[in-house]
Coordinates of C-alpha atoms in Angstrom, one line a residue:
Chain A
X190 CA 172.5 173.2 113.7
X191 CA 168.8 174.2 114.5
X192 CA 168.1 176.6 117.2
X193 CA 167.6 175.1 120.6
X194 CA 164.1 175.4 121.9
X195 CA 162.9 175.4 125.5
X196 CA 161.2 172.3 126.8
X197 CA 159.4 174.3 129.4
X198 CA 156.5 176.6 128.4
X199 CA 155.3 179.4 130.7
X200 CA 151.8 178.9 129.4
X201 CA 149.1 176.1 129.9
X202 CA 145.5 176.0 128.6
X203 CA 142.9 175.4 131.2
X204 CA 140.1 175.0 128.5
X205 CA 136.5 176.1 128.8
X206 CA 134.2 178.2 126.7
X207 CA 132.7 181.7 127.2
X208 CA 129.7 183.2 125.4
X209 CA 128.0 186.6 125.5
X210 CA 124.9 187.9 123.8
X211 CA 123.8 191.5 123.7
X212 CA 120.2 192.5 123.8
X213 CA 118.2 195.8 123.6
X214 CA 118.2 196.3 127.4
X215 CA 120.1 193.2 128.7
X216 CA 123.4 191.4 128.3
X217 CA 123.8 187.6 128.9
X218 CA 127.3 186.4 129.7
X219 CA 127.8 182.7 130.2
X220 CA 130.8 180.3 130.7
X221 CA 131.2 176.6 131.8
X222 CA 132.8 175.9 135.1
X223 CA 135.3 173.2 134.0
X224 CA 139.1 173.8 134.6
X225 CA 141.3 171.3 133.0
X226 CA 145.0 170.7 132.1
X227 CA 145.9 168.3 129.4
X228 CA 143.4 165.5 129.6
X229 CA 142.8 165.9 133.3
X230 CA 140.1 167.9 135.1
X231 CA 141.5 170.2 137.9
X232 CA 138.1 171.3 139.2
X233 CA 134.4 171.2 138.1
X234 CA 133.5 174.3 139.9
X235 CA 135.6 177.2 138.7
X236 CA 134.0 180.5 137.7
X237 CA 135.4 182.1 134.7
X238 CA 133.0 185.2 134.9
X239 CA 134.2 188.2 136.8
X240 CA 132.4 191.4 137.5
X241 CA 134.7 194.4 136.7
X242 CA 132.2 197.2 137.2
X243 CA 128.4 197.6 137.8
X244 CA 127.9 197.5 134.1
X245 CA 130.9 195.5 132.8
X246 CA 131.4 191.8 133.2
X247 CA 134.4 190.0 131.9
X248 CA 134.5 186.3 130.9
X249 CA 137.8 184.8 130.0
X250 CA 139.0 181.3 128.9
X251 CA 142.6 180.3 128.3
X252 CA 145.3 180.2 130.9
X253 CA 143.6 181.0 134.2
X254 CA 146.7 182.1 136.0
X255 CA 147.1 185.0 133.3
X256 CA 143.3 185.6 133.6
X257 CA 143.7 186.1 137.4
X258 CA 146.6 188.5 136.9
X259 CA 144.7 190.4 134.2
X260 CA 141.7 190.7 136.5
X261 CA 143.9 192.1 139.3
X262 CA 145.3 194.7 137.0
X263 CA 141.9 195.7 135.7
X264 CA 140.4 195.9 139.1
X265 CA 143.1 198.1 140.4
X266 CA 143.0 200.4 137.4
X267 CA 139.1 200.6 137.9
X268 CA 139.6 201.6 141.5
X269 CA 142.0 204.5 140.5
X270 CA 139.4 205.6 137.9
X271 CA 136.6 205.7 140.6
X272 CA 138.9 207.8 142.8
X273 CA 139.7 210.2 140.0
X274 CA 136.3 210.5 138.3
X275 CA 133.9 209.7 141.2
X276 CA 132.0 207.2 139.1
X277 CA 132.1 203.6 137.9
X278 CA 133.7 202.9 134.4
X279 CA 131.2 202.4 131.6
X280 CA 131.4 199.2 129.6
X281 CA 132.9 200.9 126.4
X282 CA 135.6 202.5 128.6
X283 CA 136.4 199.2 130.3
X284 CA 136.6 197.7 126.8
X285 CA 139.2 200.2 125.7
X286 CA 141.2 199.7 129.0
X287 CA 141.2 195.9 128.6
X288 CA 142.5 196.3 125.0
X289 CA 145.3 198.6 126.1
X290 CA 146.2 196.3 129.1
X291 CA 146.4 193.3 126.8
X292 CA 148.6 195.1 124.2
X293 CA 150.9 196.4 126.9
X294 CA 152.1 192.8 127.1
X295 CA 152.3 192.4 123.3
X296 CA 155.6 190.5 123.4
X297 CA 154.8 188.2 126.4
X298 CA 151.0 188.1 126.2
X299 CA 148.3 187.2 128.7
X300 CA 147.1 183.8 127.3
X301 CA 143.5 184.9 127.9
X302 CA 140.7 184.8 125.4
X303 CA 138.2 187.5 126.6
X304 CA 134.6 188.4 126.1
X305 CA 133.5 191.6 127.9
X306 CA 129.7 192.1 128.3
X307 CA 127.7 194.8 129.8
X308 CA 125.4 197.8 129.3
X309 CA 126.5 201.0 127.4
X310 CA 125.8 204.5 128.5
X311 CA 122.3 204.3 126.9
X312 CA 121.4 201.1 128.8
X313 CA 121.7 198.9 125.6
X314 CA 123.6 195.6 125.8
X315 CA 127.1 195.5 124.4
X316 CA 129.6 192.7 123.9
X317 CA 133.2 193.1 123.0
X318 CA 135.4 190.3 121.8
X319 CA 139.1 190.1 122.1
X320 CA 142.1 188.2 120.9
X321 CA 145.1 187.5 123.2
X322 CA 146.9 190.8 122.4
X323 CA 144.0 193.2 122.7
X324 CA 142.5 193.4 119.1
X325 CA 138.8 194.1 119.9
X326 CA 135.4 194.7 118.3
X327 CA 132.0 195.6 119.4
X328 CA 129.6 192.8 118.3
X329 CA 126.1 191.5 119.0
X330 CA 127.3 188.1 120.3
X331 CA 130.5 186.2 120.6
X332 CA 132.1 182.9 121.8
X333 CA 135.7 182.4 122.9
X334 CA 137.6 179.4 124.1
X335 CA 137.8 175.7 123.2
X336 CA 134.1 175.4 122.2
X337 CA 134.0 178.7 120.3
X338 CA 134.4 177.1 116.8
X339 CA 131.6 174.8 117.6
X340 CA 129.3 177.6 118.9
X341 CA 129.9 180.5 116.6
X342 CA 128.4 179.1 113.4
X343 CA 125.2 178.3 115.3
X344 CA 125.0 181.8 116.9
X345 CA 125.5 183.3 113.3
X346 CA 122.7 181.2 112.1
X347 CA 120.3 182.2 114.9
X348 CA 121.3 185.8 115.5
X349 CA 122.6 187.0 112.1
X350 CA 124.4 190.1 113.3
X351 CA 124.9 192.9 110.7
X352 CA 128.5 193.1 109.4
X353 CA 130.5 195.9 110.9
X354 CA 131.4 196.9 107.3
X355 CA 127.8 198.0 106.5
X356 CA 127.0 201.6 105.9
X357 CA 124.9 203.3 107.5
X358 CA 126.2 201.6 110.7
X359 CA 123.6 199.2 112.0
X360 CA 123.1 198.3 115.7
X361 CA 124.7 194.9 116.6
X362 CA 121.8 194.1 119.0
X363 CA 120.0 190.8 118.8
X364 CA 116.1 191.0 118.4
X365 CA 115.7 188.1 121.0
X366 CA 114.0 188.6 124.3
X367 CA 116.0 187.9 127.5
X368 CA 114.4 184.6 128.2
X369 CA 114.9 183.5 124.6
X370 CA 118.6 184.5 124.7
X371 CA 119.1 182.6 128.0
X372 CA 117.5 179.6 126.3
X373 CA 119.7 179.9 123.3
X374 CA 122.8 180.0 125.6
X375 CA 121.7 176.8 127.4
X376 CA 121.1 175.0 124.1
X377 CA 124.5 176.1 122.6
X378 CA 126.4 175.0 125.7
X379 CA 124.6 171.6 125.8
X380 CA 125.7 171.1 122.1
X381 CA 129.3 172.2 122.8
X382 CA 129.6 169.9 125.8
X383 CA 128.7 166.9 123.7
X384 CA 131.5 167.4 121.2
X385 CA 134.2 169.4 123.1
X386 CA 136.1 167.5 125.9
X387 CA 137.1 170.7 127.7
X388 CA 133.6 172.1 128.1
X389 CA 131.1 170.7 130.6
X390 CA 130.3 170.2 134.3
X391 CA 128.3 173.3 135.0
X392 CA 127.1 176.4 133.1
X393 CA 127.1 179.8 134.9
X394 CA 125.0 182.5 133.3
X395 CA 125.0 186.1 134.4
X396 CA 122.3 188.4 133.1
X397 CA 123.0 192.1 133.3
X398 CA 120.1 194.5 133.3
X399 CA 119.8 198.2 134.4
X400 CA 118.3 197.1 137.7
X401 CA 121.1 194.7 138.6
X402 CA 122.8 191.3 137.9
X403 CA 121.0 187.9 138.1
X404 CA 122.9 184.6 138.1
X405 CA 121.7 181.2 136.9
X406 CA 123.5 177.9 137.1
X407 CA 122.7 174.8 135.0
X408 CA 124.1 171.3 135.0
X409 CA 126.0 170.1 132.0
X410 CA 127.4 166.6 131.2
X411 CA 130.3 165.7 133.4
X412 CA 132.1 163.3 131.0
Chain B
X24 CA 151.8 174.1 105.7
X25 CA 149.1 171.5 106.6
X26 CA 148.5 169.1 103.8
X27 CA 144.8 168.4 104.8
X28 CA 144.2 172.1 104.6
X29 CA 145.7 172.6 101.2
X30 CA 142.5 172.5 99.1
X31 CA 139.8 173.2 101.8
X32 CA 136.6 171.1 102.1
X33 CA 133.5 170.5 104.2
X34 CA 131.4 167.4 104.0
X35 CA 128.5 166.4 106.2
X36 CA 125.9 163.6 106.2
X37 CA 122.8 163.2 108.3
X38 CA 120.3 160.4 109.1
X39 CA 116.6 161.0 108.7
X40 CA 113.4 158.9 108.8
X41 CA 114.0 156.2 106.1
X42 CA 116.2 158.7 104.3
X43 CA 119.6 160.4 104.5
X44 CA 121.2 163.6 103.3
X45 CA 124.8 164.2 102.3
X46 CA 126.1 167.7 101.6
X47 CA 129.4 169.3 100.7
X48 CA 130.8 172.7 99.9
X49 CA 131.9 173.6 96.3
X50 CA 135.2 175.4 96.7
X51 CA 138.5 174.0 95.4
X52 CA 141.4 176.2 96.4
X53 CA 145.2 176.1 96.4
X54 CA 145.8 177.5 99.9
X55 CA 144.4 181.0 99.8
X56 CA 143.6 181.2 96.1
X57 CA 140.2 179.8 94.8
X58 CA 140.6 177.8 91.7
X59 CA 137.1 176.4 91.2
X60 CA 133.7 177.0 92.6
X61 CA 132.0 173.9 91.3
X62 CA 134.2 171.1 92.6
X63 CA 132.4 167.8 93.0
X64 CA 133.1 166.2 96.4
X65 CA 130.1 163.9 96.6
X66 CA 129.8 161.0 94.1
X67 CA 127.1 158.4 93.6
X68 CA 128.4 154.8 93.7
X69 CA 125.0 153.5 93.0
X70 CA 121.4 154.6 93.6
X71 CA 121.5 153.8 97.3
X72 CA 125.1 154.6 98.2
X73 CA 126.9 157.9 98.1
X74 CA 130.4 158.9 99.1
X75 CA 131.7 162.3 100.0
X76 CA 135.5 162.8 100.2
X77 CA 137.2 165.7 101.9
X78 CA 140.9 166.5 102.0
X79 CA 143.5 166.7 99.3
X80 CA 141.6 167.1 96.0
X81 CA 143.9 164.9 93.9
X82 CA 143.4 162.0 96.3
X83 CA 139.6 162.7 96.4
X84 CA 139.5 162.1 92.6
X85 CA 141.9 159.2 92.5
X86 CA 140.2 157.4 95.4
X87 CA 136.9 158.0 93.8
X88 CA 138.0 156.5 90.5
X89 CA 139.4 153.4 92.3
X90 CA 136.2 152.8 94.3
X91 CA 134.1 153.1 91.2
X92 CA 136.3 150.5 89.5
X93 CA 136.1 148.2 92.5
X94 CA 132.2 148.6 92.7
X95 CA 131.8 147.9 89.0
X96 CA 134.0 144.7 89.4
X97 CA 131.7 143.8 92.4
X98 CA 128.6 144.3 90.3
X99 CA 129.9 142.0 87.5
X100 CA 130.8 139.2 89.9
X101 CA 127.9 139.4 92.3
X102 CA 125.2 140.7 89.9
X103 CA 124.0 143.2 92.4
X104 CA 124.8 146.5 94.1
X105 CA 126.9 146.7 97.2
X106 CA 125.3 147.3 100.5
X107 CA 126.5 150.5 102.3
X108 CA 128.1 148.8 105.2
X109 CA 130.0 146.5 102.8
X110 CA 131.1 149.5 100.8
X111 CA 132.3 151.2 104.0
X112 CA 134.4 148.2 104.7
X113 CA 135.8 148.2 101.2
X114 CA 136.8 151.8 101.5
X115 CA 138.4 151.1 104.9
X116 CA 140.4 148.3 103.5
X117 CA 141.6 150.3 100.5
X118 CA 142.7 153.1 102.8
X119 CA 144.5 150.8 105.1
X120 CA 146.5 149.2 102.2
X121 CA 148.3 152.5 102.0
X122 CA 148.9 152.6 105.9
X123 CA 152.4 154.1 105.5
X124 CA 151.8 156.4 102.6
X125 CA 148.1 157.2 102.8
X126 CA 145.5 158.8 100.6
X127 CA 145.0 162.2 102.3
X128 CA 141.2 162.1 102.3
X129 CA 138.5 161.6 104.9
X130 CA 135.5 159.9 103.4
X131 CA 131.9 160.3 104.5
X132 CA 129.8 157.4 103.3
X133 CA 126.0 157.5 103.3
X134 CA 123.5 154.9 102.0
X135 CA 120.2 153.1 102.4
X136 CA 120.7 149.6 103.6
X137 CA 118.3 146.7 104.0
X138 CA 114.7 147.7 104.7
X139 CA 115.6 151.2 103.7
X140 CA 117.4 151.8 106.9
X141 CA 119.8 154.8 106.4
X142 CA 123.5 154.2 107.1
X143 CA 126.2 156.8 107.6
X144 CA 129.8 156.5 108.6
X145 CA 133.1 158.5 108.3
X146 CA 136.7 157.4 108.6
X147 CA 140.0 158.9 109.0
X148 CA 142.7 158.8 106.2
X149 CA 143.9 155.3 107.2
X150 CA 140.4 153.7 107.3
X151 CA 139.3 153.8 111.0
X152 CA 135.5 153.6 110.7
X153 CA 133.2 155.6 112.8
X154 CA 129.6 154.6 112.6
X155 CA 127.1 157.2 113.8
X156 CA 123.4 157.2 114.3
X157 CA 122.9 160.9 113.8
X158 CA 125.4 162.8 111.7
X159 CA 129.0 162.7 110.5
X160 CA 131.3 165.5 109.4
X161 CA 134.6 165.9 107.7
X162 CA 136.9 168.5 106.3
X163 CA 138.5 171.8 107.3
X164 CA 135.2 173.0 108.6
X165 CA 134.7 169.9 110.8
X166 CA 134.7 171.7 114.2
X167 CA 132.1 174.2 113.1
X168 CA 130.1 171.5 111.5
X169 CA 130.1 169.4 114.8
X170 CA 128.8 172.5 116.7
X171 CA 126.1 173.4 114.1
X172 CA 124.9 169.8 113.6
X173 CA 124.8 169.0 117.4
X174 CA 122.6 172.0 117.9
X175 CA 120.3 171.6 114.9
X176 CA 119.9 167.9 114.6
X177 CA 116.9 165.9 115.8
X178 CA 116.1 162.3 115.0
X179 CA 113.6 161.0 112.6
X180 CA 113.3 164.0 110.3
X181 CA 111.4 163.7 107.0
X182 CA 113.2 164.5 103.8
X183 CA 112.2 168.1 103.4
X184 CA 113.0 169.0 107.0
X185 CA 116.3 167.1 106.8
X186 CA 117.2 169.1 103.7
X187 CA 116.6 172.4 105.5
X188 CA 118.6 171.3 108.5
X189 CA 121.6 170.0 106.7
X190 CA 121.7 173.1 104.5
X191 CA 121.5 175.5 107.4
X192 CA 124.2 173.6 109.3
X193 CA 126.5 173.4 106.2
X194 CA 126.1 177.1 105.2
X195 CA 126.6 178.5 108.8
X196 CA 129.6 176.3 109.3
X197 CA 131.4 177.1 106.0
X198 CA 130.8 180.8 106.6
X199 CA 133.2 180.5 109.5
X200 CA 135.8 178.7 107.6
X201 CA 138.0 180.6 105.1
X202 CA 138.9 177.4 103.1
X203 CA 135.5 176.1 102.3
X204 CA 132.3 177.7 100.9
X205 CA 131.3 179.1 97.6
X206 CA 127.9 177.4 97.8
X207 CA 126.7 173.9 98.7
X208 CA 125.7 170.7 97.1
X209 CA 123.1 168.7 98.8
X210 CA 121.8 165.2 98.0
X211 CA 118.7 163.9 99.8
X212 CA 118.0 160.3 99.2
X213 CA 114.8 158.5 100.0
X214 CA 113.9 154.9 98.9
X215 CA 112.0 156.3 95.9
X216 CA 114.1 159.2 94.7
X217 CA 117.3 161.1 94.8
X218 CA 117.0 164.9 95.0
X219 CA 120.1 166.9 94.1
X220 CA 120.2 170.6 95.0
X221 CA 122.7 173.4 94.8
X222 CA 122.7 175.9 97.6
X223 CA 123.6 179.5 97.1
X224 CA 125.6 180.9 100.0
X225 CA 128.2 183.6 100.7
X226 CA 130.6 183.6 97.7
X227 CA 133.7 184.3 99.6

């Protein structure tokens, strides 16, 4: 007699892909705007990028209901931090908070695949990549979501980030300039859109620099 | 345990200007253990047709032996080599014969047809052909290969540039796949010569 399993799942996957690249004085965070369920498209115009603090921007793919709930928790925790410390949270601090928040629900996880991008205390770009239960790593670039397996090898090829195992520790910053990084992101999404059915419609790119945040939108294939 | 991921493999073929390239990784594993680092996945059927087989290694070898046998028989009867599209149909038929107990392989066929026009195709394990004009991929690293090839490929590349492109695509893709790697094997075929090259990549 095999164990009975539920035929209802609390989770769903809304698809989509998120990418972030860290530069010497900028950070590029990008995500497509398609939200799907199964083989259907729910909307072509859903933003997966959310600003958590002046210097920390979160992009998440996966189950968007869990993503919304996660963003609510982080927003409220950030507000408390601002009241207690009289300043905004730095990106590395937000990175740790996100990890702790995810692990808090270790046994009923947020089905969210996160990439956190921003500027660190010295003004250099930083990207943190997560799994669903909060394991995280500071990297020079990352992709998460349905198109991540298609995108990561190409980013490896173009950016060749040093291994985190190297000693002495090397900076995980890409040598690319900001326009080059934005171009790379556009190329990578165009390729992913061709072969991944859950990625497409529009591409939203947020560029974080010391003087502020700039947003660009590019059309992708709608099929 | 997934049977297609038992041995690990990565095969890719690309079309160039009057030439083609076909490449594979070199690892043979038994799940997480690496057994060999010089496994041949790509085989020459004749000077203008190559087949790369990914999937279960025993079926890769058996299927290759059966195909060589069938092609030799064809050569005896027809007194000529098989065209690549004919060969592809042969592979498809042989795979479909075993529809309810298939060979657990995904072939990638590449060749030069009439007028030196390059031909590539892939099929699933029961013989559903997929003809492509640009590139085809197969194996455990197929998703990574799709992404890398889609970004790096451009049409009408000459032999040298095609070699560079397919090598970069293969190496970056297998580096993201635990079950394939340990170098690469690339064949670049033009109407006049066949160039076989071994790539050194991450040995892990």
